[in-house]
Coordinates of C-alpha atoms and ligand atoms in Angstrom, one line a residue:
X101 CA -7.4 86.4 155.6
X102 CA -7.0 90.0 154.8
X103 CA -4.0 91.6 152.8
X104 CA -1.0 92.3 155.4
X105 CA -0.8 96.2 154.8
X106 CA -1.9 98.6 151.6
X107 CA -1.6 102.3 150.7
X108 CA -2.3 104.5 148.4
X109 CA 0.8 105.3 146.3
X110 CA 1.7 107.2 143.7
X111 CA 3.7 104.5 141.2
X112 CA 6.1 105.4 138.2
X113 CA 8.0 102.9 135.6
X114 CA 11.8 103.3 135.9
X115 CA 11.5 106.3 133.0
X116 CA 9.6 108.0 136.1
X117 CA 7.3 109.4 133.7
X118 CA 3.6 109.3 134.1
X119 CA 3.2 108.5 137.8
X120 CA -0.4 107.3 138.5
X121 CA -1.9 106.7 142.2
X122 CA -3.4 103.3 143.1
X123 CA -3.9 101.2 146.4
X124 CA -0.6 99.4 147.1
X125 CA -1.3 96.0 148.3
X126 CA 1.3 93.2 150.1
X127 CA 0.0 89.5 149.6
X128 CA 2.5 87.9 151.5
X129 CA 0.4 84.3 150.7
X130 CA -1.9 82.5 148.0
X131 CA -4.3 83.6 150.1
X132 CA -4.0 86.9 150.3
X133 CA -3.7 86.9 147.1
X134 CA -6.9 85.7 146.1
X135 CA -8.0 87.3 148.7
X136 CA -7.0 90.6 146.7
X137 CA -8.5 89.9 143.7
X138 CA -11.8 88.7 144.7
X139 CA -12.4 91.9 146.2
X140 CA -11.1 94.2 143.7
X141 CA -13.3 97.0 142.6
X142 CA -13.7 98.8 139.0
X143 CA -10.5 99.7 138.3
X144 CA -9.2 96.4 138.8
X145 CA -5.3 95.0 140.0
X146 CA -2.9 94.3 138.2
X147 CA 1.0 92.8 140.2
X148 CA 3.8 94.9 140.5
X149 CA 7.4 93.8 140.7
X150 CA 10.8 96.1 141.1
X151 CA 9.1 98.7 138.6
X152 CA 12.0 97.9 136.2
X153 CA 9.5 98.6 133.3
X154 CA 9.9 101.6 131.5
X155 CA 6.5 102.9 131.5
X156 CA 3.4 102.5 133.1
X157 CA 3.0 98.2 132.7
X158 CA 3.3 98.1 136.7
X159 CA 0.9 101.1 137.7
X160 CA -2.9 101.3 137.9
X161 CA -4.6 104.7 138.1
X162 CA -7.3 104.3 140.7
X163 CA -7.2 100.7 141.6
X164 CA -4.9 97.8 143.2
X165 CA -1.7 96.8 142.5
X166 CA -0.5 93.9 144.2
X167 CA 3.5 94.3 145.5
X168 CA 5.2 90.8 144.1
X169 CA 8.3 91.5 146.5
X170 CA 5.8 90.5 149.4
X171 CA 5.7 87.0 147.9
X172 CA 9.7 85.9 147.6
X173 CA 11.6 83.0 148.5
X174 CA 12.9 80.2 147.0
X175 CA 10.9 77.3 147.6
X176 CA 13.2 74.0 146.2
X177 CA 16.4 73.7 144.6
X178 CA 16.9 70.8 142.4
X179 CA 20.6 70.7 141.7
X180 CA 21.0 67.7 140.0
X181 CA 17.8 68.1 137.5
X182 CA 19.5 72.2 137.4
X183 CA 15.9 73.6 138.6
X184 CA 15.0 76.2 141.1
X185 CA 11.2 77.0 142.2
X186 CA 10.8 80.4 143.4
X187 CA 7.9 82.4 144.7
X188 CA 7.1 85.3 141.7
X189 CA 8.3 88.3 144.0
X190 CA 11.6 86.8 144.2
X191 CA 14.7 88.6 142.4
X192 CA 17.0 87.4 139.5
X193 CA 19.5 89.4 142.2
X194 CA 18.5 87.1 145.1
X195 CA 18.7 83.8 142.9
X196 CA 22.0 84.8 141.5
X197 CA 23.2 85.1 145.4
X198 CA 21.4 82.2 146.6
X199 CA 22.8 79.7 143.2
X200 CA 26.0 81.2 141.7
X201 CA 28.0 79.4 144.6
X202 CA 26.2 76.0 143.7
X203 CA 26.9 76.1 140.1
X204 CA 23.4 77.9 139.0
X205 CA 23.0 81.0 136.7
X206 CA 19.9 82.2 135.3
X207 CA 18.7 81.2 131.9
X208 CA 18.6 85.0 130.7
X209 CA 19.0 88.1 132.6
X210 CA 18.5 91.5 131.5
X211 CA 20.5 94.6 131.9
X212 CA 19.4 94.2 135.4
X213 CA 19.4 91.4 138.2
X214 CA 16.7 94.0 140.2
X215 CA 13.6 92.3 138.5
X216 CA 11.5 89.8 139.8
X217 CA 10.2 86.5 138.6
X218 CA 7.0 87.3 138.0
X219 CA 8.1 90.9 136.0
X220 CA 10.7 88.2 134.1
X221 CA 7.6 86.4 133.0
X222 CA 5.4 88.8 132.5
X223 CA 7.5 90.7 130.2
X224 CA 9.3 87.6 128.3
X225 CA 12.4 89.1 129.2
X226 CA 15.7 88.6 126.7
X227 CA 19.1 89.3 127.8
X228 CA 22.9 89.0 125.6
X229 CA 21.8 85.4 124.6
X230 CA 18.9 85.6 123.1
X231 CA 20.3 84.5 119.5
X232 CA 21.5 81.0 121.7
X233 CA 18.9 80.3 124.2
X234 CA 15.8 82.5 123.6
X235 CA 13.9 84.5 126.1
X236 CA 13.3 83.7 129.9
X237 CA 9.9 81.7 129.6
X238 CA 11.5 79.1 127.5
X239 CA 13.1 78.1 130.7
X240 CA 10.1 78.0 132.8
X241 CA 9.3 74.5 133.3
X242 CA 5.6 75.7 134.9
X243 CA 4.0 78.6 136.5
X244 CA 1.0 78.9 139.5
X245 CA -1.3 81.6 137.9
X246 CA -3.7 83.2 140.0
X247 CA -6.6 84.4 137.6
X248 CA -9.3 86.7 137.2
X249 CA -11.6 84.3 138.3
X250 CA -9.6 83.7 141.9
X251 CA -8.9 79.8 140.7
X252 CA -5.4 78.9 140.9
X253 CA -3.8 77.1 138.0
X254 CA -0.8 75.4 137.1
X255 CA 0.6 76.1 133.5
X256 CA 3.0 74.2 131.5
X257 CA 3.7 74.9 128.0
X258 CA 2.5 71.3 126.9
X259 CA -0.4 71.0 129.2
X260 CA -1.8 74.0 128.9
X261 CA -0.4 76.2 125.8
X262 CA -2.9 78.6 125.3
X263 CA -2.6 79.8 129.0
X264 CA 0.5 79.3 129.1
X265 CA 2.0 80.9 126.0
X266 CA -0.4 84.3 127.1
X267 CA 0.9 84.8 130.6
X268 CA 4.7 84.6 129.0
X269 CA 4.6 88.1 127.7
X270 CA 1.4 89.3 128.6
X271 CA 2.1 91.8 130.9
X272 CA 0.4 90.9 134.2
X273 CA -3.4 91.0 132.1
X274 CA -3.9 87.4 132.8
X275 CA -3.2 87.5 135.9
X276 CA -1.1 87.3 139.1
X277 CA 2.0 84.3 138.7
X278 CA 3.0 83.2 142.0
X279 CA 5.6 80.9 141.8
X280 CA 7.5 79.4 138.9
X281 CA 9.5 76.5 138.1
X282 CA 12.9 77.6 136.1
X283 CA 15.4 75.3 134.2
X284 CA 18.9 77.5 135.0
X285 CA 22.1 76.8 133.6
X286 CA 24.7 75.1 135.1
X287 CA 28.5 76.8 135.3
X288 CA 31.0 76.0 136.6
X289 CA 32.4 79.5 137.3
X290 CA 31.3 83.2 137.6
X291 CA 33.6 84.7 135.4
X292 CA 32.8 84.9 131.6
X293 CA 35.3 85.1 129.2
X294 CA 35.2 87.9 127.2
X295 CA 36.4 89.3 123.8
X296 CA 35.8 93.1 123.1
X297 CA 36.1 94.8 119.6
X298 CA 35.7 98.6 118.7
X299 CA 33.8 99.3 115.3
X300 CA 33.9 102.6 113.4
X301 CA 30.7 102.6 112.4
X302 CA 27.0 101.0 112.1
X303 CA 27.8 98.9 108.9
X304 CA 31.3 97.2 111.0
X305 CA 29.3 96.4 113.7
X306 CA 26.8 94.8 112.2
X307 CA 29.4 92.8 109.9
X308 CA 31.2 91.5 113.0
X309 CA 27.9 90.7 114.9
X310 CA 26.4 88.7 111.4
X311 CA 29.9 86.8 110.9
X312 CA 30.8 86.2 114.6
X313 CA 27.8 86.1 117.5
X314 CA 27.2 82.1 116.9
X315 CA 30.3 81.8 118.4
X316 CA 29.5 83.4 121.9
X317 CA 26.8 82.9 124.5
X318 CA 26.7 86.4 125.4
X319 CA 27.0 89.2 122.3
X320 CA 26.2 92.8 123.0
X321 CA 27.1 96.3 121.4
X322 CA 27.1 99.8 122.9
X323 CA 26.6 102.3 120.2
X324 CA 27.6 106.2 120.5
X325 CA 24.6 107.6 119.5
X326 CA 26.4 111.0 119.5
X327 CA 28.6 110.4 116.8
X328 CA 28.3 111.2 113.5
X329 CA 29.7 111.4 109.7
X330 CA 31.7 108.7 109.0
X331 CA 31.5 107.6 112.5
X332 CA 27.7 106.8 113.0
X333 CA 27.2 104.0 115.1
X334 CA 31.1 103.8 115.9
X335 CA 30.2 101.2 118.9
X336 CA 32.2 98.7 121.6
X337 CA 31.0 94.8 120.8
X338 CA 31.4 92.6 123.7
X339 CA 31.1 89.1 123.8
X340 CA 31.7 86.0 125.8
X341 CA 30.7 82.8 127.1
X342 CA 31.2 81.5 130.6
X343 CA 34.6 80.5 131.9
X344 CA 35.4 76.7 133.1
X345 CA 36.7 76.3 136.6
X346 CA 40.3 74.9 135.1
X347 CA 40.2 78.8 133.1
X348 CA 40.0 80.5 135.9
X349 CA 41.7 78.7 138.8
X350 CA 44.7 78.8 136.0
X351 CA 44.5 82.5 137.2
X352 CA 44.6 82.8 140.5
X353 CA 40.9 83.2 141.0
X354 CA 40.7 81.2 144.4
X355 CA 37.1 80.7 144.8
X356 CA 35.3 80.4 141.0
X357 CA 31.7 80.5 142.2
X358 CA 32.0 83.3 143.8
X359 CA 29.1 86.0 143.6
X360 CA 30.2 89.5 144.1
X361 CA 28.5 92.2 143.6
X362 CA 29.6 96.2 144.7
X363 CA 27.2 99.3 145.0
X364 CA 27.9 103.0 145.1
X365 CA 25.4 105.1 146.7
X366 CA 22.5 106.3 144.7
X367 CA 22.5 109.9 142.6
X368 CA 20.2 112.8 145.2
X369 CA 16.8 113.1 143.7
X370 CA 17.4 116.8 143.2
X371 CA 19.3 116.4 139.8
X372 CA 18.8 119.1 137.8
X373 CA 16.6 117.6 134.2
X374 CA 19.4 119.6 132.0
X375 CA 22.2 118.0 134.0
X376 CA 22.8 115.2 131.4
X377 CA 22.9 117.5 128.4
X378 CA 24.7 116.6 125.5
X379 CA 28.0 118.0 126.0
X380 CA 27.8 116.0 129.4
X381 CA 26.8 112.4 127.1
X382 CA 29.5 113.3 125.1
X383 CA 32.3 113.8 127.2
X384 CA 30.9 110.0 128.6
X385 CA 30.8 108.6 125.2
X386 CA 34.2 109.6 123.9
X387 CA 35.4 108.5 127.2
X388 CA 33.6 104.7 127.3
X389 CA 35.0 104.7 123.6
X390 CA 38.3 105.4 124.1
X391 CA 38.4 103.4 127.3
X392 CA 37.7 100.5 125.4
X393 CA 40.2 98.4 123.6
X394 CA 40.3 98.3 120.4
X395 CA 40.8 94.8 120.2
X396 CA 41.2 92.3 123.4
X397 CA 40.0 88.8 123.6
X398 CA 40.1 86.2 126.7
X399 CA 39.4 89.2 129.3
X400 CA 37.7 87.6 132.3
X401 CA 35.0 90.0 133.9
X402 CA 32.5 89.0 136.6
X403 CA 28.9 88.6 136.4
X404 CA 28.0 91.5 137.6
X405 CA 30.3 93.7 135.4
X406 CA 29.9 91.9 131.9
X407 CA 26.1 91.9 132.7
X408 CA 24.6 94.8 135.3
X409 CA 27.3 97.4 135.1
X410 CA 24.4 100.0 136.0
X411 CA 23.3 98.0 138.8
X412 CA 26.4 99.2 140.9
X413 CA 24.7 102.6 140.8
X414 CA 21.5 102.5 142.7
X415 CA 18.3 104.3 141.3
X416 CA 20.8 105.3 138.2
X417 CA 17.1 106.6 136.8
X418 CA 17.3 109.9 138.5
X419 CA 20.4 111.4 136.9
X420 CA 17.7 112.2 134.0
X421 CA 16.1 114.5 136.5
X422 CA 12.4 114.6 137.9
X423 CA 11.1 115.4 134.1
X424 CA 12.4 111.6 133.4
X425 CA 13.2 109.4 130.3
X426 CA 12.1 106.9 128.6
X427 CA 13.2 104.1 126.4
X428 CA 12.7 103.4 122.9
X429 CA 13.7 99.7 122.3
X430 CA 12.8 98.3 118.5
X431 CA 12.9 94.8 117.1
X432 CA 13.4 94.0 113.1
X433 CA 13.8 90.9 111.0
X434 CA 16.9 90.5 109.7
X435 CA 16.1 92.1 106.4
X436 CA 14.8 95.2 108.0
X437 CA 18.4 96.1 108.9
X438 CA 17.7 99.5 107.2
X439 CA 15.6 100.4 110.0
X440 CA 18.1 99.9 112.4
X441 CA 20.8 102.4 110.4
X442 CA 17.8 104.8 109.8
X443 CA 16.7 105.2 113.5
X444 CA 20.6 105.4 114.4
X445 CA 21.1 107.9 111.8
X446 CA 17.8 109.9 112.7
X447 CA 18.4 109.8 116.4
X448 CA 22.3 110.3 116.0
X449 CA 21.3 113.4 113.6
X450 CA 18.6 115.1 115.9
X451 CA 21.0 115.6 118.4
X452 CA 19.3 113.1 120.7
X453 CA 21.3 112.7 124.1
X454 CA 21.7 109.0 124.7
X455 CA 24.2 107.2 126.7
X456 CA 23.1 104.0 126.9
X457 CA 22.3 102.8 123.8
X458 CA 22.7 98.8 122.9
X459 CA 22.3 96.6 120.0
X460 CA 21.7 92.7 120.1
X461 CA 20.9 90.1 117.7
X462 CA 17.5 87.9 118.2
X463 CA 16.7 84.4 117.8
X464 CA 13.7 82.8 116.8
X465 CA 10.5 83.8 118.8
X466 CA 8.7 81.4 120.8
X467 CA 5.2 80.4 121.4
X468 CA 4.3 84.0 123.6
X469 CA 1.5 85.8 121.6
X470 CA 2.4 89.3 123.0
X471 CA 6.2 88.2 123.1
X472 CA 8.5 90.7 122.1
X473 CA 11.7 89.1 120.6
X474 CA 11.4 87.8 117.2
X475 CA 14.7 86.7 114.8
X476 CA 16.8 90.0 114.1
X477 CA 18.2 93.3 115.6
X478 CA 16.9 94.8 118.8
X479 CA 18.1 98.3 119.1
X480 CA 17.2 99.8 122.4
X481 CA 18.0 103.5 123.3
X482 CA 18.0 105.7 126.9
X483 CA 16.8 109.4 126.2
X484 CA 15.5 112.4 128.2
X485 CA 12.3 113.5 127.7
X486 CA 12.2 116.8 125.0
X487 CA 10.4 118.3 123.2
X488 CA 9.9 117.3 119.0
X489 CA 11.0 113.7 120.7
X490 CA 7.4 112.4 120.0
X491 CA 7.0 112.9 116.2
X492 CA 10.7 111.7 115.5
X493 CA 9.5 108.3 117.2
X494 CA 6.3 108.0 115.5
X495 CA 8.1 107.9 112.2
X496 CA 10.4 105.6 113.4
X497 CA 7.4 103.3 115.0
X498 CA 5.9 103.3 111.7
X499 CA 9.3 102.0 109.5
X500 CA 9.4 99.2 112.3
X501 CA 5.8 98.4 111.4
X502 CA 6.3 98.5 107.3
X503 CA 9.4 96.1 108.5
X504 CA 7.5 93.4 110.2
X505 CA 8.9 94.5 113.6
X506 CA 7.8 96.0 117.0
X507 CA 8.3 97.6 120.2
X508 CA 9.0 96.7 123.2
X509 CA 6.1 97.1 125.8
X510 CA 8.0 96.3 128.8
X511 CA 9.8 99.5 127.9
X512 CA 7.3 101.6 126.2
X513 CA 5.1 104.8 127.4
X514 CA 4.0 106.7 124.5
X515 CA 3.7 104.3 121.2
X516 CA 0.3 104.9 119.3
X517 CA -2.5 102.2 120.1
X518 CA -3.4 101.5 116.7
X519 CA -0.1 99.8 115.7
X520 CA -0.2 97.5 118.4
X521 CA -2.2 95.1 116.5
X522 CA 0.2 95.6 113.6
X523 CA 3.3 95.1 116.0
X524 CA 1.2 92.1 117.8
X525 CA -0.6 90.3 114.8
X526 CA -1.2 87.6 117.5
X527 CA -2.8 90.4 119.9
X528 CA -6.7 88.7 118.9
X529 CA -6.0 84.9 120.0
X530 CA -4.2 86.3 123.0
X531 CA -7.7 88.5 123.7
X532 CA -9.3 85.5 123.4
X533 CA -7.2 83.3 126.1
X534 CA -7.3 86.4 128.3
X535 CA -11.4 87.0 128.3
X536 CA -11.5 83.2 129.7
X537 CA -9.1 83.9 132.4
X538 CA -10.6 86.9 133.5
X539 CA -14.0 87.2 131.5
X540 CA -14.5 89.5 134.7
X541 CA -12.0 92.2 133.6
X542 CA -10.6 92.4 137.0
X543 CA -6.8 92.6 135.6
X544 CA -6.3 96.1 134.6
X545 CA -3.5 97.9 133.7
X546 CA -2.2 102.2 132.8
X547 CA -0.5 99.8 129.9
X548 CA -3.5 98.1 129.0
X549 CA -6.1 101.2 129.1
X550 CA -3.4 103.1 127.0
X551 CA -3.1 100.6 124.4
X552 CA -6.2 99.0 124.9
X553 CA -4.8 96.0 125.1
X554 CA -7.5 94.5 126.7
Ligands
FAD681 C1 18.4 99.0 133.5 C2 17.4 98.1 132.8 C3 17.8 97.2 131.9 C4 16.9 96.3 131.3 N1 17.3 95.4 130.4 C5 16.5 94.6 129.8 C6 16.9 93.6 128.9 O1 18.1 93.5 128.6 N2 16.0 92.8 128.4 C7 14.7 92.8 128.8 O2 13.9 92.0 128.3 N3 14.2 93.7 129.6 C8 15.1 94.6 130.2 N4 14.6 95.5 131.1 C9 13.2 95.6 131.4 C10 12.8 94.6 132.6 O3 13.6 93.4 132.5 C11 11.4 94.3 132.5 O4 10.6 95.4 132.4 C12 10.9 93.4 133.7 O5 9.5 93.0 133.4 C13 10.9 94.2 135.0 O6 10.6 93.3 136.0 P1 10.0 93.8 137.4 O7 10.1 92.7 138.4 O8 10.7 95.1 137.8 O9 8.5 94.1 137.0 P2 7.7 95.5 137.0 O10 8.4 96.5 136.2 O11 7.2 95.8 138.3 O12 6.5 94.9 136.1 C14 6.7 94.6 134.7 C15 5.5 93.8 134.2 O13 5.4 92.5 134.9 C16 4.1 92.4 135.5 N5 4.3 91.6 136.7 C17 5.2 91.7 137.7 N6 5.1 90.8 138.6 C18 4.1 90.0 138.2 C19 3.5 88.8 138.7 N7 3.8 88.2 139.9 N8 2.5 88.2 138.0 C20 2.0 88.8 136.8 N9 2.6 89.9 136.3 C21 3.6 90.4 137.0 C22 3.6 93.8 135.7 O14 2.2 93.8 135.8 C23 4.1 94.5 134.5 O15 3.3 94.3 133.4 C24 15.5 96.4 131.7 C25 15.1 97.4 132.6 C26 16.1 98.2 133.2 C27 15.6 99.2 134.2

């Protein structure tokens, strides 16, 4: 059968940098799936989700990319064994709606519930709890991959470990997931219990985050990359676990699964690029600062506002302006904690206008050969795109490098190609898995061409 509907459409990361035009196809089916892939030409496909990646992971200049929203649903809820099976288009947002109310969460979400399944696999997305529960495909029980060869396979991380461990993290390149099987985590209400602490600097919050995280599900800290001095790094730690129904009926809270979610209308796409300058970021900054207490613990805050703040502003991504943004997101071991206070001090010093900012601790990595999280400090930073921005993060890719650490390529658009084997020691045996699953090189990628990944 052939594909539903396609067009050719010109498709950005959320940065909204580097646009590229390829043929936009809906495979609402298995079918159509293969279907799409057996008939791909030189350019190749590669699947697409809610283009929550940064860069260009989800675009493909000249060829196919296949629109994962076409293939949602949830197929089976298992609520005593605390599984879901969902088809790869469908959003963290939708299974939040669909299993909050049932006692459900997702194992990790991002800082967004707009990705899909298959982008949450693809990318080995982390969230808050990374340092408690690892990263998303530690949760997936097994996955239907569609390959480059058209056959249709299902991976488990026992049965098959090669496959399985490439496709978690491998950026769509080994080929289209269509519907995975998810361990979630059962609660008991929607409200997380929350303690918030303001640090001066870099060196506090670090101290707090070292001494204190193990003790929290959920750790997280915003850091005012405007500030300087003595107060580089001055940040707003919040952490928290999930509340039990007894907490928060004791409050008043009438219904404790509830899922709630609000959304103000989206910013016109006419915003000037200058418009978040840096006397606008720091009136914002000294604001989110001050607004925060200095010290509060037991503060119960939804889901959506301890998690997705920014999802209550829809298409936040064009207050940056048509030039766009991008985001720089690092990961060292623990004893490259310099590299963390150096970029922070660099970035901070340069004048770099950043708002959203965030710093998280990391647990051990898993099997994921292209995976990005390994045991430290993630630092990941929002900035427009300016001019002398490129050199400044060169240096700073290179002290990650000399640390043992990486970037993030869900996120990235500009890193150099020939540290990705650095970053990605793992990058050959991964090659090697891929070439079997698509010895073809019909899975293509902007991502994969620019880093020659593949
Ligand atoms: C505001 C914001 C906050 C974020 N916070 C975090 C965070 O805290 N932690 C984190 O890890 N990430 C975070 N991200 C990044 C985001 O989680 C990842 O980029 C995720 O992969 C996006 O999913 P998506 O469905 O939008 O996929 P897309 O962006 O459309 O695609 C991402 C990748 O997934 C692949 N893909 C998509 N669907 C499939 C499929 N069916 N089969 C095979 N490959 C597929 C694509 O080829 C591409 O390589 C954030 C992004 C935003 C915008």
């Amino acid at each position: 059968m052939p594909p539903v509907s396609d067009a050719t459409r010109l498709l950005s990361g959320w940065g909204r940098t580097a646009p590229s035009a390829a043929h936009l196809v809906e495979a609402h089916t298995d079918a159509e799936a293969a279907d799409a892939v057996a008939s791909v030409g030189s350019r190749g496909l590669v699947a697409r989700g809610l283009g929550r990646g940064y860069g260009d992971c989800a675009q493909n200049a000249g060829g196919v990319v296949l629109d994962g929203p076409a293939n949602s649903g949830i197929v089976d809820i298992d609520l005593p064994g605390a599984r879901v099976t969902a088809r790869a288009g469908t959003s963290l947002h939708e299974l939040m709606e669909r299993l909050v109310p049932l006692g459900l969460f997702v194992p990790v979400t991002p800082g967004t519930r707009m990705v899909t399944v298959g982008g949450a696999i693809a990318a080995d997305i982390h969230g808050k709890n990374h340092h408690r529960a690892g990263s998303f495909c530690n949760h997936v029980e097994s996955m239907r991959l569609l390959d480059g060869n058209g056959d249709i396979r299902t991976l488990t991380p026992t049965e098959h470990p090669e496959e399985f461990w490439a496709t978690a993290g491998g950026m769509g390149l080994t080929g289209v997931v269509l519907e995975a099987t998810i361990r979630m985590k059962p609660i008991t209400s929607s409200r997380l219990r929350v303690d918030t602490d303001r640090a001066d600097d870099l060196d506090a919050v670090m101290a707090l985050m070292v001494e204190g995280d193990d003790r929290y599900d959920y750790s997280v800290a915003w850091i005012d990359l405007l500030a300087r001095g003595a107060s580089m790094g001055r940040s707003v730690l919040d952490r928290g676990s999930f509340a039990t129904e007894e907490e928060v009926t004791a409050e008043g809270i009438r219904q404790p699964l509830e899922f709630a979610t609000s959304q103000l209308p989206s910013p016109p796409d006419i915003v000037p690029s200058g418009l978040l300058n840096r006397a606008t970021i720091m009136a914002f900054n000294e604001l989110w600062f001050r607004k925060a207490p200095a010290s509060r613990r037991d503060a119960l805050m939804s889901i959506e506002a301890f998690f997705h703040p920014l999802d209550m502003i829809a298409e936040w991504n064009r207050i940056y302006g048509k030039r766009g943004f991008l985001q720089w997101q690092c990961v060292v071991p623990d004893e490259g904690h310099e590299v963390i206070r150096n970029a922070v001090g660099r970035l901070s010093g340069a004048g770099i206008s950043s708002f959203l900012a965030v710093l998280k601790r990391m647990g051990d990595r898993n099997g994921g050969h292209l995976s990005f999280p390994i045991r430290g400090w993630t630092l990941a930073l929002d900035m427009p795109v300016t001019p002398g921005l490129g050199p400044l993060l060169d240096e700073l890719d290179e002290a990650v490098v000399d640390a043992g650490g990486r970037i993030y390529l869900a996120k990235d658009s500009r890193v150099r190609p020939e540290l990705i084997p650095l970053m990605y020691p793992r990058l050959e045996q991964w090659r090697e898995v891929r070439s079997k699953l698509d010895p073809a090189g019909r899975i293509h990628s902007d991502l994969a061409r620019r880093l020659s990944l593949s």
